[in-house]
mmCIF file of C-alpha atoms in Angstrom:
data_model
loop_
_atom_site.group_PDB
_atom_site.id
_atom_site.type_symbol
_atom_site.label_atom_id
_atom_site.label_comp_id
_atom_site.label_asym_id
_atom_site.label_seq_id
_atom_site.Cartn_x
_atom_site.Cartn_y
_atom_site.Cartn_z
ATOM 1 C CA UNK R 1 -12.312 -2.878 -46.042
ATOM 2 C CA UNK R 2 -14.776 -0.058 -45.382
ATOM 3 C CA UNK R 3 -17.670 -2.506 -44.888
ATOM 4 C CA UNK R 4 -15.726 -4.784 -42.513
ATOM 5 C CA UNK R 5 -16.059 -3.890 -38.843
ATOM 6 C CA UNK R 6 -12.902 -4.316 -36.824
ATOM 7 C CA UNK R 7 -14.709 -3.853 -33.519
ATOM 8 C CA UNK R 8 -17.825 -5.936 -33.132
ATOM 9 C CA UNK R 9 -20.965 -4.670 -31.415
ATOM 10 C CA UNK R 10 -20.568 -7.254 -28.631
ATOM 11 C CA UNK R 11 -16.876 -7.567 -27.853
ATOM 12 C CA UNK R 12 -15.647 -10.800 -26.293
ATOM 13 C CA UNK R 13 -16.499 -11.014 -22.599
ATOM 14 C CA UNK R 14 -19.159 -8.336 -22.704
ATOM 15 C CA UNK R 15 -21.741 -10.361 -24.598
ATOM 16 C CA UNK R 16 -22.562 -12.616 -21.640
ATOM 17 C CA UNK R 17 -25.918 -12.173 -19.977
ATOM 18 C CA UNK R 18 -26.741 -13.419 -16.508
ATOM 19 C CA UNK R 19 -30.067 -14.977 -15.627
ATOM 20 C CA UNK R 20 -32.446 -12.727 -13.713
ATOM 21 C CA UNK R 21 -32.510 -15.148 -10.765
ATOM 22 C CA UNK R 22 -28.713 -14.948 -10.426
ATOM 23 C CA UNK R 23 -28.767 -11.152 -10.388
ATOM 24 C CA UNK R 24 -31.473 -11.168 -7.707
ATOM 25 C CA UNK R 25 -29.475 -13.622 -5.568
ATOM 26 C CA UNK R 26 -26.334 -11.494 -5.914
ATOM 27 C CA UNK R 27 -28.297 -8.423 -4.799
ATOM 28 C CA UNK R 28 -29.755 -10.352 -1.839
ATOM 29 C CA UNK R 29 -26.356 -11.626 -0.685
ATOM 30 C CA UNK R 30 -24.748 -8.211 -1.134
ATOM 31 C CA UNK R 31 -27.508 -6.567 0.902
ATOM 32 C CA UNK R 32 -27.103 -9.125 3.705
ATOM 33 C CA UNK R 33 -23.346 -8.631 3.769
ATOM 34 C CA UNK R 34 -23.691 -4.844 3.884
ATOM 35 C CA UNK R 35 -26.121 -5.106 6.784
ATOM 36 C CA UNK R 36 -23.606 -7.238 8.701
ATOM 37 C CA UNK R 37 -20.849 -4.658 8.328
ATOM 38 C CA UNK R 38 -20.676 -2.543 11.439
ATOM 39 C CA UNK R 39 -19.122 0.870 11.519
ATOM 40 C CA UNK R 40 -20.199 1.465 15.096
ATOM 41 C CA UNK R 41 -16.711 1.011 16.609
ATOM 42 C CA UNK R 42 -15.353 3.651 14.245
ATOM 43 C CA UNK R 43 -18.204 6.052 14.944
ATOM 44 C CA UNK R 44 -17.852 5.440 18.685
ATOM 45 C CA UNK R 45 -14.119 6.183 18.465
ATOM 46 C CA UNK R 46 -14.798 9.467 16.694
ATOM 47 C CA UNK R 47 -17.463 10.452 19.236
ATOM 48 C CA UNK R 48 -15.265 9.566 22.222
ATOM 49 C CA UNK R 49 -12.314 11.519 20.856
ATOM 50 C CA UNK R 50 -14.234 14.444 19.427
ATOM 51 C CA UNK R 51 -12.464 16.844 21.768
ATOM 52 C CA UNK R 52 -9.120 15.809 20.282
ATOM 53 C CA UNK R 53 -10.267 16.233 16.681
ATOM 54 C CA UNK R 54 -12.026 19.536 17.322
ATOM 55 C CA UNK R 55 -8.949 21.091 18.941
ATOM 56 C CA UNK R 56 -10.380 21.468 22.437
ATOM 57 C CA UNK R 57 -7.582 19.385 23.953
ATOM 58 C CA UNK R 58 -4.919 21.491 22.210
ATOM 59 C CA UNK R 59 -6.576 24.617 23.619
ATOM 60 C CA UNK R 60 -6.572 23.163 27.123
ATOM 61 C CA UNK R 61 -2.903 22.201 26.819
ATOM 62 C CA UNK R 62 -2.020 25.761 25.770
ATOM 63 C CA UNK R 63 -4.075 27.155 28.660
ATOM 64 C CA UNK R 64 -2.268 24.940 31.199
ATOM 65 C CA UNK R 65 1.116 25.790 29.703
ATOM 66 C CA UNK R 66 0.330 29.503 30.098
ATOM 67 C CA UNK R 67 -0.744 28.937 33.710
ATOM 68 C CA UNK R 68 2.450 27.012 34.483
ATOM 69 C CA UNK R 69 4.574 29.720 32.877
ATOM 70 C CA UNK R 70 2.755 32.434 34.833
ATOM 71 C CA UNK R 71 3.168 30.501 38.088
ATOM 72 C CA UNK R 72 6.876 30.038 37.397
ATOM 73 C CA UNK R 73 7.212 33.733 36.628
ATOM 74 C CA UNK R 74 5.557 34.684 39.929
ATOM 75 C CA UNK R 75 7.787 32.244 41.816
ATOM 76 C CA UNK R 76 10.904 33.665 40.152
ATOM 77 C CA UNK R 77 9.887 37.204 41.160
ATOM 78 C CA UNK R 78 9.949 36.225 44.826
ATOM 79 C CA UNK R 79 13.558 35.021 44.730
ATOM 80 C CA UNK R 80 16.288 37.477 45.648
ATOM 81 C CA UNK R 81 18.641 38.378 42.840
ATOM 82 C CA UNK R 82 22.279 38.901 43.498
ATOM 83 C CA UNK R 83 23.940 41.601 41.484
ATOM 84 C CA UNK R 84 27.318 41.704 43.169
ATOM 85 C CA UNK R 85 29.000 39.158 45.380
ATOM 86 C CA UNK R 86 32.244 39.534 47.391
ATOM 87 C CA UNK R 87 32.242 35.870 48.488
ATOM 88 C CA UNK R 88 35.377 33.934 47.701
#
């Protein structure tokens, strides 16, 4: 059995050759289909929402939350505090 090859040089299914014209037509059709694919809506979405993805919006939200807290703190300071009440 040493001279017998179990695996042939051209295994079944891989020994098929396509004509050159067919390969050229496949390339042509593939190129046309790739040109028709548009990624512009996706790119536009990323550009429009860049502030969200970059973290600018999160920074603005934190800034406004700090301003609201500070405003509330100032408003609370102006209210009288009762420490002892004799009301019944």
